[in-house]
mmCIF file of C-alpha atoms in Angstrom:
data_model
loop_
_atom_site.group_PDB
_atom_site.id
_atom_site.type_symbol
_atom_site.label_atom_id
_atom_site.label_comp_id
_atom_site.label_asym_id
_atom_site.label_seq_id
_atom_site.Cartn_x
_atom_site.Cartn_y
_atom_site.Cartn_z
ATOM 1 C CA ASP X 1 -45.158 -24.757 -3.421
ATOM 2 C CA ALA X 2 -46.948 -24.692 -0.063
ATOM 3 C CA ASP X 3 -43.845 -23.565 1.829
ATOM 4 C CA ASN X 4 -43.385 -20.605 -0.482
ATOM 5 C CA ASP X 5 -47.082 -19.704 -0.246
ATOM 6 C CA ASN X 6 -46.796 -19.519 3.552
ATOM 7 C CA LYS X 7 -43.468 -17.756 3.582
ATOM 8 C CA GLY X 8 -43.420 -15.045 6.225
ATOM 9 C CA LYS X 9 -46.867 -15.789 7.660
ATOM 10 C CA ASN X 10 -45.570 -17.432 10.823
ATOM 11 C CA LEU X 11 -42.734 -15.014 11.567
ATOM 12 C CA ASP X 12 -42.655 -13.103 14.846
ATOM 13 C CA GLN X 13 -40.898 -9.766 15.205
ATOM 14 C CA VAL X 14 -38.428 -10.155 18.064
ATOM 15 C CA THR X 15 -37.133 -6.609 18.464
ATOM 16 C CA THR X 16 -38.716 -3.206 17.955
ATOM 17 C CA ASN X 17 -35.605 -1.041 18.296
ATOM 18 C CA PRO X 18 -35.597 1.636 15.537
ATOM 19 C CA ALA X 19 -31.784 1.579 15.633
ATOM 20 C CA ALA X 20 -29.562 -1.305 14.514
ATOM 21 C CA ASP X 21 -29.798 -4.810 16.015
ATOM 22 C CA THR X 22 -27.127 -7.199 14.725
ATOM 23 C CA SER X 23 -25.273 -10.473 15.368
ATOM 24 C CA PRO X 24 -28.221 -12.525 16.750
ATOM 25 C CA LEU X 25 -27.269 -15.648 18.659
ATOM 26 C CA TRP X 26 -29.600 -18.354 20.017
ATOM 27 C CA HIS X 27 -29.104 -19.446 23.609
ATOM 28 C CA PRO X 28 -28.675 -23.247 23.580
ATOM 29 C CA ASP X 29 -31.977 -23.718 25.459
ATOM 30 C CA GLY X 30 -33.846 -21.934 22.640
ATOM 31 C CA LYS X 31 -35.643 -19.574 25.042
ATOM 32 C CA ALA X 32 -33.648 -16.397 24.481
ATOM 33 C CA LEU X 33 -31.501 -14.528 22.017
ATOM 34 C CA ALA X 34 -28.353 -12.530 22.581
ATOM 35 C CA TYR X 35 -27.433 -9.859 20.063
ATOM 36 C CA ILE X 36 -25.651 -6.529 19.671
ATOM 37 C CA SER X 37 -27.861 -3.465 19.742
ATOM 38 C CA THR X 38 -27.349 0.262 19.357
ATOM 39 C CA LYS X 39 -29.567 2.706 21.180
ATOM 40 C CA ALA X 40 -32.062 4.828 19.295
ATOM 41 C CA GLY X 41 -31.289 8.515 19.237
ATOM 42 C CA VAL X 42 -27.524 8.041 18.912
ATOM 43 C CA GLU X 43 -26.108 8.940 15.493
ATOM 44 C CA HIS X 44 -25.732 5.496 13.934
ATOM 45 C CA ASN X 45 -22.215 5.930 12.585
ATOM 46 C CA TYR X 46 -20.926 6.702 16.086
ATOM 47 C CA ALA X 47 -23.196 4.431 18.145
ATOM 48 C CA ILE X 48 -21.566 1.886 20.449
ATOM 49 C CA GLY X 49 -23.015 -1.621 20.235
ATOM 50 C CA HIS X 50 -24.288 -3.079 23.514
ATOM 51 C CA LEU X 51 -24.749 -6.754 24.252
ATOM 52 C CA THR X 52 -28.500 -7.291 24.587
ATOM 53 C CA ARG X 53 -30.809 -10.109 25.662
ATOM 54 C CA VAL X 54 -34.388 -10.797 24.668
ATOM 55 C CA ASP X 55 -36.450 -13.539 26.357
ATOM 56 C CA LEU X 56 -38.784 -14.854 23.685
ATOM 57 C CA ALA X 57 -41.694 -15.877 25.914
ATOM 58 C CA SER X 58 -42.128 -12.401 27.409
ATOM 59 C CA SER X 59 -40.400 -10.303 24.720
ATOM 60 C CA THR X 60 -38.463 -8.693 27.590
ATOM 61 C CA THR X 61 -35.319 -6.927 26.380
ATOM 62 C CA ARG X 62 -32.338 -6.008 28.543
ATOM 63 C CA TYR X 63 -29.074 -4.249 27.782
ATOM 64 C CA LEU X 64 -26.363 -6.377 29.371
ATOM 65 C CA THR X 65 -23.293 -4.189 28.852
ATOM 66 C CA ALA X 66 -24.670 -0.641 28.895
ATOM 67 C CA ARG X 67 -22.714 0.194 32.068
ATOM 68 C CA LEU X 68 -19.467 -0.811 30.404
ATOM 69 C CA ASP X 69 -19.848 2.034 27.895
ATOM 70 C CA ARG X 70 -17.564 0.168 25.511
ATOM 71 C CA ALA X 71 -18.107 -1.440 22.108
ATOM 72 C CA VAL X 72 -18.507 -5.228 22.097
ATOM 73 C CA TYR X 73 -18.100 -7.751 19.283
ATOM 74 C CA LYS X 74 -18.520 -11.427 18.374
ATOM 75 C CA PRO X 75 -20.867 -12.791 21.063
ATOM 76 C CA ARG X 76 -20.678 -16.593 21.466
ATOM 77 C CA PHE X 77 -22.199 -18.969 23.984
ATOM 78 C CA SER X 78 -20.361 -21.803 25.641
ATOM 79 C CA GLY X 79 -21.837 -25.129 24.612
ATOM 80 C CA SER X 80 -23.909 -25.414 27.787
ATOM 81 C CA GLY X 81 -25.147 -21.840 27.603
ATOM 82 C CA LYS X 82 -23.863 -21.059 31.084
ATOM 83 C CA TYR X 83 -21.576 -18.341 29.784
ATOM 84 C CA LEU X 84 -21.679 -15.796 27.012
ATOM 85 C CA TYR X 85 -18.298 -14.716 25.654
ATOM 86 C CA PHE X 86 -17.511 -11.602 23.641
ATOM 87 C CA LEU X 87 -14.737 -9.171 22.747
ATOM 88 C CA ILE X 88 -14.639 -5.710 24.281
ATOM 89 C CA GLU X 89 -12.703 -2.755 22.880
ATOM 90 C CA ASP X 90 -11.237 -0.690 25.692
ATOM 91 C CA SER X 91 -8.593 2.045 25.752
ATOM 92 C CA ALA X 92 -6.155 0.764 23.115
ATOM 93 C CA GLU X 93 -6.780 -2.867 24.083
ATOM 94 C CA GLN X 94 -9.202 -5.620 23.033
ATOM 95 C CA HIS X 95 -10.156 -8.168 25.692
ATOM 96 C CA LEU X 96 -11.895 -11.540 25.810
ATOM 97 C CA THR X 97 -14.764 -11.275 28.268
ATOM 98 C CA GLN X 98 -17.006 -13.823 29.943
ATOM 99 C CA MET X 99 -20.544 -13.138 31.166
ATOM 100 C CA GLU X 100 -22.501 -15.486 33.397
ATOM 101 C CA TRP X 101 -25.833 -15.794 31.604
ATOM 102 C CA LYS X 102 -28.051 -16.085 34.689
ATOM 103 C CA THR X 103 -26.503 -13.312 36.787
ATOM 104 C CA GLY X 104 -24.957 -11.009 34.183
ATOM 105 C CA ARG X 105 -21.676 -11.075 36.098
ATOM 106 C CA ILE X 106 -18.815 -10.028 33.809
ATOM 107 C CA LYS X 107 -15.192 -11.129 33.968
ATOM 108 C CA ARG X 108 -12.416 -10.245 31.560
ATOM 109 C CA ILE X 109 -10.548 -13.492 31.148
ATOM 110 C CA VAL X 110 -7.901 -12.242 28.705
ATOM 111 C CA GLN X 111 -6.879 -8.636 29.230
ATOM 112 C CA ASP X 112 -3.794 -6.411 29.555
ATOM 113 C CA SER X 113 -1.876 -4.599 26.802
ATOM 114 C CA LEU X 114 -2.883 -6.855 23.919
ATOM 115 C CA ARG X 115 -5.510 -7.503 21.263
ATOM 116 C CA VAL X 116 -7.683 -10.615 21.056
ATOM 117 C CA THR X 117 -8.890 -10.874 17.472
ATOM 118 C CA ASP X 118 -10.933 -14.085 17.545
ATOM 119 C CA PHE X 119 -11.863 -17.003 19.793
ATOM 120 C CA ALA X 120 -13.871 -20.215 20.194
ATOM 121 C CA VAL X 121 -15.333 -21.886 23.295
ATOM 122 C CA ASP X 122 -16.308 -25.457 24.184
ATOM 123 C CA ARG X 123 -19.182 -26.829 26.243
ATOM 124 C CA LYS X 124 -17.273 -26.479 29.511
ATOM 125 C CA GLY X 125 -16.336 -22.864 28.865
ATOM 126 C CA ASN X 126 -12.713 -23.470 27.902
ATOM 127 C CA ALA X 127 -11.594 -21.108 25.197
ATOM 128 C CA ALA X 128 -9.036 -20.819 22.450
ATOM 129 C CA ALA X 129 -8.102 -17.298 21.387
ATOM 130 C CA VAL X 130 -5.937 -15.561 18.814
ATOM 131 C CA ILE X 131 -3.840 -13.026 20.728
ATOM 132 C CA ASN X 132 -1.278 -10.548 19.494
ATOM 133 C CA THR X 133 0.753 -7.821 21.165
ATOM 134 C CA ASP X 134 2.874 -4.796 20.313
ATOM 135 C CA THR X 135 5.861 -7.058 19.710
ATOM 136 C CA HIS X 136 4.355 -10.251 18.310
ATOM 137 C CA PRO X 137 1.767 -11.097 15.611
ATOM 138 C CA GLY X 138 -1.195 -13.330 16.400
ATOM 139 C CA GLU X 139 -0.760 -16.808 17.845
ATOM 140 C CA LEU X 140 -3.322 -19.293 19.134
ATOM 141 C CA TYR X 141 -3.641 -19.672 22.910
ATOM 142 C CA ALA X 142 -5.640 -21.961 25.170
ATOM 143 C CA VAL X 143 -7.529 -20.002 27.820
ATOM 144 C CA LYS X 144 -8.561 -21.673 31.077
ATOM 145 C CA ARG X 145 -9.472 -19.844 34.294
ATOM 146 C CA SER X 146 -7.979 -16.605 32.927
ATOM 147 C CA ARG X 147 -4.660 -18.287 32.243
ATOM 148 C CA THR X 148 -3.264 -18.537 28.748
ATOM 149 C CA LYS X 149 -1.013 -21.189 27.245
ATOM 150 C CA ALA X 150 0.520 -20.851 23.804
ATOM 151 C CA LEU X 151 -0.646 -23.496 21.346
ATOM 152 C CA THR X 152 1.192 -22.233 18.254
ATOM 153 C CA ARG X 153 4.524 -20.617 17.463
ATOM 154 C CA VAL X 154 3.847 -19.879 13.812
ATOM 155 C CA ASN X 155 5.774 -16.593 13.858
ATOM 156 C CA ALA X 156 8.530 -17.578 16.303
ATOM 157 C CA THR X 157 11.270 -18.158 13.729
ATOM 158 C CA LEU X 158 10.513 -14.966 11.855
ATOM 159 C CA MET X 159 10.316 -12.836 14.986
ATOM 160 C CA SER X 160 13.608 -14.217 16.297
ATOM 161 C CA ARG X 161 15.304 -12.698 13.241
ATOM 162 C CA LEU X 162 13.733 -9.254 13.592
ATOM 163 C CA GLN X 163 14.548 -6.285 15.785
ATOM 164 C CA ILE X 164 11.281 -4.883 17.092
ATOM 165 C CA GLY X 165 10.734 -1.350 18.338
ATOM 166 C CA LYS X 166 9.363 -0.783 21.834
ATOM 167 C CA THR X 167 5.843 0.681 22.133
ATOM 168 C CA GLU X 168 4.625 2.791 25.045
ATOM 169 C CA GLU X 169 1.302 4.413 25.902
ATOM 170 C CA ILE X 170 1.100 8.186 26.066
ATOM 171 C CA HIS X 171 -1.565 10.291 27.767
ATOM 172 C CA TYR X 172 -1.936 13.994 27.154
ATOM 173 C CA LYS X 173 -4.423 16.849 26.982
ATOM 174 C CA ALA X 174 -5.953 18.241 23.815
ATOM 175 C CA PRO X 175 -5.916 22.065 23.595
ATOM 176 C CA ASP X 176 -9.520 22.213 24.844
ATOM 177 C CA GLY X 177 -8.835 19.877 27.767
ATOM 178 C CA TRP X 178 -9.976 16.503 26.427
ATOM 179 C CA ASP X 179 -7.959 13.540 27.730
ATOM 180 C CA ILE X 180 -6.377 11.723 24.786
ATOM 181 C CA GLU X 181 -4.485 8.444 24.692
ATOM 182 C CA GLY X 182 -1.997 7.295 22.114
ATOM 183 C CA LEU X 183 0.925 5.008 21.422
ATOM 184 C CA VAL X 184 4.523 5.800 20.559
ATOM 185 C CA THR X 185 6.872 3.263 18.984
ATOM 186 C CA PHE X 186 10.635 3.781 19.063
ATOM 187 C CA PRO X 187 13.271 2.617 16.580
ATOM 188 C CA PRO X 188 14.821 -0.735 17.613
ATOM 189 C CA HIS X 189 18.147 0.915 18.472
ATOM 190 C CA TYR X 190 16.667 3.983 20.099
ATOM 191 C CA GLN X 191 19.136 6.097 22.068
ATOM 192 C CA ALA X 192 17.822 8.254 24.886
ATOM 193 C CA GLY X 193 18.684 11.926 24.495
ATOM 194 C CA LYS X 194 18.728 11.767 20.715
ATOM 195 C CA ARG X 195 15.992 13.355 18.597
ATOM 196 C CA TYR X 196 14.547 11.304 15.750
ATOM 197 C CA PRO X 197 12.331 12.163 12.786
ATOM 198 C CA LEU X 198 8.689 11.525 13.656
ATOM 199 C CA ILE X 199 5.794 10.050 11.677
ATOM 200 C CA LEU X 200 2.275 10.801 12.887
ATOM 201 C CA GLN X 201 0.049 7.892 11.840
ATOM 202 C CA ILE X 202 -3.724 8.483 11.714
ATOM 203 C CA HIS X 203 -6.216 5.616 11.871
ATOM 204 C CA GLY X 204 -9.240 5.072 9.666
ATOM 205 C CA GLY X 205 -12.849 4.761 10.679
ATOM 206 C CA PRO X 206 -12.999 7.339 12.142
ATOM 207 C CA VAL X 207 -14.716 5.135 14.751
ATOM 208 C CA SER X 208 -11.807 2.799 15.313
ATOM 209 C CA GLN X 209 -8.707 2.811 17.485
ATOM 210 C CA TYR X 210 -5.019 2.083 17.544
ATOM 211 C CA ASP X 211 -4.279 -0.632 20.068
ATOM 212 C CA HIS X 212 -1.607 -2.888 21.504
ATOM 213 C CA GLY X 213 -1.923 -5.393 18.685
ATOM 214 C CA PHE X 214 0.983 -5.965 16.336
ATOM 215 C CA SER X 215 1.243 -3.293 13.624
ATOM 216 C CA PHE X 216 3.430 -4.184 10.657
ATOM 217 C CA ALA X 217 3.328 -0.663 9.193
ATOM 218 C CA THR X 218 4.352 0.885 12.506
ATOM 219 C CA GLN X 219 7.264 -1.490 12.993
ATOM 220 C CA LEU X 220 8.342 -0.964 9.381
ATOM 221 C CA LEU X 221 8.589 2.792 9.926
ATOM 222 C CA ALA X 222 10.339 2.356 13.279
ATOM 223 C CA ALA X 223 12.865 0.007 11.658
ATOM 224 C CA HIS X 224 13.723 2.810 9.228
ATOM 225 C CA GLY X 225 14.650 5.144 12.061
ATOM 226 C CA TYR X 226 11.402 6.963 12.813
ATOM 227 C CA ILE X 227 9.593 7.677 16.026
ATOM 228 C CA VAL X 228 6.026 6.608 15.214
ATOM 229 C CA VAL X 229 3.172 8.314 17.054
ATOM 230 C CA ARG X 230 -0.369 6.907 16.858
ATOM 231 C CA SER X 231 -3.097 8.917 18.528
ATOM 232 C CA ASN X 232 -6.684 7.954 19.372
ATOM 233 C CA PRO X 233 -8.392 11.351 18.948
ATOM 234 C CA ARG X 234 -12.046 12.104 19.703
ATOM 235 C CA GLY X 235 -14.238 9.937 17.547
ATOM 236 C CA SER X 236 -12.093 6.894 18.306
ATOM 237 C CA SER X 237 -13.743 3.799 19.702
ATOM 238 C CA GLY X 238 -12.568 2.253 22.965
ATOM 239 C CA TYR X 239 -13.291 5.294 25.146
ATOM 240 C CA GLY X 240 -17.072 5.385 25.473
ATOM 241 C CA GLN X 241 -20.066 6.842 23.690
ATOM 242 C CA ASP X 242 -19.453 10.499 24.575
ATOM 243 C CA PHE X 243 -15.876 10.300 23.301
ATOM 244 C CA THR X 244 -17.007 8.740 20.040
ATOM 245 C CA LEU X 245 -19.692 11.383 19.532
ATOM 246 C CA GLY X 246 -17.087 14.076 20.127
ATOM 247 C CA LEU X 247 -16.352 14.036 16.400
ATOM 248 C CA PHE X 248 -19.964 14.446 15.273
ATOM 249 C CA GLN X 249 -20.241 17.120 12.531
ATOM 250 C CA GLY X 250 -16.573 17.919 12.959
ATOM 251 C CA TRP X 251 -14.428 15.752 10.648
ATOM 252 C CA GLY X 252 -10.970 17.272 10.820
ATOM 253 C CA GLU X 253 -12.171 20.409 12.529
ATOM 254 C CA LYS X 254 -12.573 18.733 15.929
ATOM 255 C CA ASP X 255 -9.863 16.061 15.873
ATOM 256 C CA TYR X 256 -6.871 17.485 14.034
ATOM 257 C CA LYS X 257 -5.751 19.398 17.124
ATOM 258 C CA ASP X 258 -5.942 16.164 19.121
ATOM 259 C CA VAL X 259 -3.414 14.429 16.882
ATOM 260 C CA LEU X 260 -1.174 17.497 16.639
ATOM 261 C CA ALA X 261 -1.087 17.580 20.441
ATOM 262 C CA ALA X 262 0.387 14.055 20.317
ATOM 263 C CA VAL X 263 3.226 15.442 18.198
ATOM 264 C CA ASP X 264 3.723 18.266 20.699
ATOM 265 C CA TYR X 265 3.900 15.676 23.480
ATOM 266 C CA ALA X 266 6.597 13.679 21.679
ATOM 267 C CA ILE X 267 8.644 16.811 21.034
ATOM 268 C CA ALA X 268 8.321 17.892 24.669
ATOM 269 C CA GLN X 269 9.621 14.486 25.797
ATOM 270 C CA GLY X 270 12.828 15.154 23.888
ATOM 271 C CA TYR X 271 12.803 12.232 21.454
ATOM 272 C CA ALA X 272 11.226 13.838 18.370
ATOM 273 C CA ASP X 273 12.863 16.365 16.055
ATOM 274 C CA PRO X 274 10.414 19.258 15.464
ATOM 275 C CA GLU X 275 12.102 20.017 12.124
ATOM 276 C CA ARG X 276 11.541 16.518 10.712
ATOM 277 C CA LEU X 277 7.868 15.686 11.033
ATOM 278 C CA GLY X 278 5.805 13.487 8.725
ATOM 279 C CA VAL X 279 2.108 12.617 8.703
ATOM 280 C CA GLY X 280 -0.022 10.010 6.968
ATOM 281 C CA GLY X 281 -2.933 7.628 7.062
ATOM 282 C CA TYR X 282 -5.393 5.631 4.978
ATOM 283 C CA SER X 283 -9.158 6.030 4.490
ATOM 284 C CA TYR X 284 -10.303 8.399 7.264
ATOM 285 C CA GLY X 285 -6.605 8.584 8.137
ATOM 286 C CA GLY X 286 -6.067 9.978 4.645
ATOM 287 C CA ILE X 287 -9.030 12.338 5.036
ATOM 288 C CA LEU X 288 -7.678 13.804 8.283
ATOM 289 C CA THR X 289 -4.202 14.018 6.727
ATOM 290 C CA ASN X 290 -5.741 16.025 3.894
ATOM 291 C CA TYR X 291 -7.437 18.375 6.347
ATOM 292 C CA ILE X 292 -4.183 18.860 8.271
ATOM 293 C CA LEU X 293 -2.357 19.774 5.059
ATOM 294 C CA GLY X 294 -4.502 22.896 4.735
ATOM 295 C CA HIS X 295 -4.280 23.851 8.407
ATOM 296 C CA SER X 296 -0.662 23.239 9.430
ATOM 297 C CA THR X 297 2.728 24.002 7.946
ATOM 298 C CA ARG X 298 4.617 21.914 10.510
ATOM 299 C CA PHE X 299 5.064 18.766 8.454
ATOM 300 C CA LYS X 300 7.831 18.221 5.914
ATOM 301 C CA ALA X 301 6.216 15.181 4.235
ATOM 302 C CA ALA X 302 2.796 13.545 4.018
ATOM 303 C CA VAL X 303 1.407 10.298 2.602
ATOM 304 C CA SER X 304 -2.355 10.331 2.033
ATOM 305 C CA GLY X 305 -4.016 7.014 1.177
ATOM 306 C CA ALA X 306 -7.632 6.873 -0.065
ATOM 307 C CA GLY X 307 -8.607 10.307 1.229
ATOM 308 C CA SER X 308 -11.487 12.614 0.323
ATOM 309 C CA GLY X 309 -11.310 16.109 -1.164
ATOM 310 C CA LEU X 310 -14.538 17.999 -1.814
ATOM 311 C CA TYR X 311 -17.424 16.345 0.044
ATOM 312 C CA THR X 312 -20.110 17.648 -2.295
ATOM 313 C CA ALA X 313 -18.279 15.919 -5.150
ATOM 314 C CA SER X 314 -18.372 12.663 -3.147
ATOM 315 C CA TYR X 315 -22.145 12.874 -2.639
ATOM 316 C CA GLY X 316 -23.766 10.454 -5.068
ATOM 317 C CA HIS X 317 -20.354 9.184 -6.151
ATOM 318 C CA ASP X 318 -19.213 7.106 -3.159
ATOM 319 C CA GLU X 319 -21.236 4.781 -0.903
ATOM 320 C CA TYR X 320 -21.957 7.094 2.050
ATOM 321 C CA GLN X 321 -25.157 8.936 1.148
ATOM 322 C CA LEU X 322 -27.011 7.930 4.342
ATOM 323 C CA TRP X 323 -24.022 8.856 6.502
ATOM 324 C CA TYR X 324 -23.621 12.244 4.834
ATOM 325 C CA GLU X 325 -27.292 13.136 5.196
ATOM 326 C CA SER X 326 -27.669 11.875 8.774
ATOM 327 C CA GLU X 327 -24.606 13.760 10.010
ATOM 328 C CA LEU X 328 -24.092 16.728 7.698
ATOM 329 C CA GLY X 329 -27.609 17.159 6.343
ATOM 330 C CA ALA X 330 -28.452 17.414 2.671
ATOM 331 C CA PRO X 331 -25.760 19.411 0.848
ATOM 332 C CA TRP X 332 -28.312 21.814 -0.638
ATOM 333 C CA GLU X 333 -29.760 22.490 2.830
ATOM 334 C CA ASN X 334 -26.594 22.659 4.950
ATOM 335 C CA ARG X 335 -23.981 23.697 2.418
ATOM 336 C CA GLU X 336 -21.957 25.832 4.845
ATOM 337 C CA LEU X 337 -21.038 22.801 6.969
ATOM 338 C CA TRP X 338 -20.208 20.681 3.936
ATOM 339 C CA GLU X 339 -17.860 23.354 2.617
ATOM 340 C CA ARG X 340 -16.343 24.166 6.012
ATOM 341 C CA LEU X 341 -15.248 20.579 6.614
ATOM 342 C CA SER X 342 -14.039 19.714 3.094
ATOM 343 C CA PRO X 343 -10.235 19.393 2.837
ATOM 344 C CA PHE X 344 -10.413 20.667 -0.762
ATOM 345 C CA ASN X 345 -11.294 24.178 0.394
ATOM 346 C CA TYR X 346 -8.026 24.547 2.329
ATOM 347 C CA ILE X 347 -5.546 22.525 0.297
ATOM 348 C CA HIS X 348 -4.364 25.588 -1.654
ATOM 349 C CA LYS X 349 -2.751 26.740 1.619
ATOM 350 C CA ALA X 350 -0.706 23.531 1.960
ATOM 351 C CA THR X 351 3.076 23.656 2.099
ATOM 352 C CA THR X 352 3.770 19.950 2.759
ATOM 353 C CA PRO X 353 5.065 17.751 -0.079
ATOM 354 C CA THR X 354 2.442 15.009 -0.361
ATOM 355 C CA LEU X 355 2.191 11.564 -1.927
ATOM 356 C CA PHE X 356 -1.434 10.671 -2.763
ATOM 357 C CA MET X 357 -2.271 6.994 -3.366
ATOM 358 C CA GLY X 358 -5.408 4.902 -3.828
ATOM 359 C CA GLY X 359 -7.227 2.200 -5.771
ATOM 360 C CA GLU X 360 -8.710 2.768 -9.220
ATOM 361 C CA LYS X 361 -11.972 0.983 -8.340
ATOM 362 C CA ASP X 362 -12.377 2.182 -4.743
ATOM 363 C CA TRP X 363 -16.046 3.133 -4.241
ATOM 364 C CA ASN X 364 -15.598 3.464 -0.499
ATOM 365 C CA VAL X 365 -13.345 6.515 -0.740
ATOM 366 C CA PRO X 366 -12.900 7.007 -4.497
ATOM 367 C CA ILE X 367 -9.615 8.106 -6.011
ATOM 368 C CA GLN X 368 -11.422 11.248 -7.213
ATOM 369 C CA GLY X 369 -10.686 12.971 -3.870
ATOM 370 C CA SER X 370 -6.948 12.384 -4.181
ATOM 371 C CA GLU X 371 -7.044 13.560 -7.800
ATOM 372 C CA GLN X 372 -8.703 16.822 -6.751
ATOM 373 C CA LEU X 373 -6.148 17.585 -4.058
ATOM 374 C CA TYR X 374 -3.211 16.545 -6.209
ATOM 375 C CA GLN X 375 -4.408 18.906 -8.950
ATOM 376 C CA VAL X 376 -4.590 21.871 -6.559
ATOM 377 C CA MET X 377 -1.173 21.186 -5.037
ATOM 378 C CA LYS X 378 0.459 20.927 -8.455
ATOM 379 C CA ARG X 379 -1.321 24.095 -9.529
ATOM 380 C CA VAL X 380 0.018 26.121 -6.573
ATOM 381 C CA GLY X 381 3.506 24.648 -6.886
ATOM 382 C CA ILE X 382 3.784 22.198 -3.970
ATOM 383 C CA ASP X 383 5.719 19.001 -4.684
ATOM 384 C CA SER X 384 3.237 16.128 -4.917
ATOM 385 C CA GLU X 385 2.683 12.803 -6.621
ATOM 386 C CA LEU X 386 -0.425 10.766 -7.408
ATOM 387 C CA VAL X 387 -0.310 6.954 -7.661
ATOM 388 C CA VAL X 388 -3.429 5.044 -8.766
ATOM 389 C CA TYR X 389 -3.372 1.242 -8.506
ATOM 390 C CA PRO X 390 -5.269 -0.362 -11.433
ATOM 391 C CA GLY X 391 -8.117 -2.682 -10.502
ATOM 392 C CA GLU X 392 -7.740 -2.178 -6.751
ATOM 393 C CA HIS X 393 -10.542 -1.347 -4.324
ATOM 394 C CA HIS X 394 -10.406 0.037 -0.752
ATOM 395 C CA GLY X 395 -8.545 -2.975 0.596
ATOM 396 C CA GLY X 396 -7.564 -6.541 -0.216
ATOM 397 C CA TRP X 397 -4.900 -5.443 -2.656
ATOM 398 C CA SER X 398 -2.521 -7.793 -4.402
ATOM 399 C CA TYR X 399 0.784 -8.535 -2.722
ATOM 400 C CA ALA X 400 2.685 -6.669 -5.434
ATOM 401 C CA ASN X 401 0.614 -3.497 -5.053
ATOM 402 C CA ASN X 402 0.781 -3.610 -1.255
ATOM 403 C CA MET X 403 4.553 -3.863 -1.470
ATOM 404 C CA ASP X 404 4.694 -1.018 -3.948
ATOM 405 C CA TYR X 405 2.560 1.174 -1.655
ATOM 406 C CA LEU X 406 4.883 0.555 1.304
ATOM 407 C CA LYS X 407 8.050 1.129 -0.714
ATOM 408 C CA ARG X 408 6.723 4.404 -2.109
ATOM 409 C CA MET X 409 5.695 5.518 1.375
ATOM 410 C CA LEU X 410 9.165 4.827 2.778
ATOM 411 C CA ALA X 411 10.887 6.527 -0.145
ATOM 412 C CA TRP X 412 8.700 9.627 0.171
ATOM 413 C CA TYR X 413 9.374 10.060 3.875
ATOM 414 C CA ALA X 414 13.099 9.440 3.395
ATOM 415 C CA ARG X 415 13.228 12.018 0.613
ATOM 416 C CA TYR X 416 12.028 14.840 2.858
ATOM 417 C CA LEU X 417 12.880 13.751 6.382
ATOM 418 C CA LYS X 418 16.254 12.264 5.480
ATOM 419 C CA PRO X 419 16.899 10.104 8.562
ATOM 420 C CA ALA X 420 19.885 8.487 6.857
ATOM 421 C CA ALA X 421 21.635 11.867 6.654
ATOM 422 C CA GLN X 422 21.552 12.037 10.433
ATOM 423 C CA GLY X 423 23.292 8.698 10.852
ATOM 424 C CA GLU X 424 20.208 6.820 11.961
#
């Protein structure tokens, strides 16, 4: 019909940025757009998104949050358009932030040691936000003039029955001097002066961060008598563009010492037993775990979820061809780097008993990588197991399979770290 014949003829290109522009949002007056933009010239997998404004009449574009040097998410206008709200990821926290549209003045209206996961705003600028903390899962809060009032108590009954471990921030130096932040969670009945087995948890991404939001997996491990250390090594979001780019062309090679330094910190504080150390993670957390296995003999148990093995075997098999080529180069042109970073090429040196797990139909980080590493470890005589969950992808697993994963993880750590034998 006529509409189809004219399709595209009256469209105007709003942005010319060669990098990514996402999350467009009309200002209520229809004269401008707000959106999230990454700067050209920054490797796209590590680029921090900045809140950006384009005035349609003049095509003038302005970065609104470049000075923050922090990633922002979910921009939303108040009904009147006076304010623009968004989430900002900052140093193991996630805040709700308000920007005055005319002046660009920024105010964090929900901040502190917490994580805001979602929100909505009305015409007057009043907000409702989902907030969770180290000790409590998400609840809905009303937000007015930077004050919060609980609207729901969905998890109150459950949480009143549970003993929750205390979480503290840690700050330490990497071996090459980088400042690294992390979190340590103690068992609910922690006794000062006593050394506990430690689990080093490694986050995925790698451009992501551990924060002060509620972590079920962390509390589950703490409840079973473990000190749980979560580090935000270089490459993590929440610390600025330079920190994120610190991992570029260095998966494992540049960040494994950062997370090991978190273990050293916990041991130096006197609460972690250096003879009972475990390590694990999922996705990139599994990849870095795999790299550590071939570079450290310190750990007595490891649980690697959805990790890679030989990167050249992943090329053309998983979904990351653009990422591989933009960061590592084509494997036939830059083979030395591909081989140097691949966990497979070091796993024969591993001494840590390892449980490998993943989904049968995971095309994000295919089970092939875990199969490769499991085969090598069995071949050289290191205790290891491989568990493949039928029909499962990278996430969104069934309740039964999620439960099985957690139970196997706990059993594996208990088998080698034996906290029960120490009366914990």
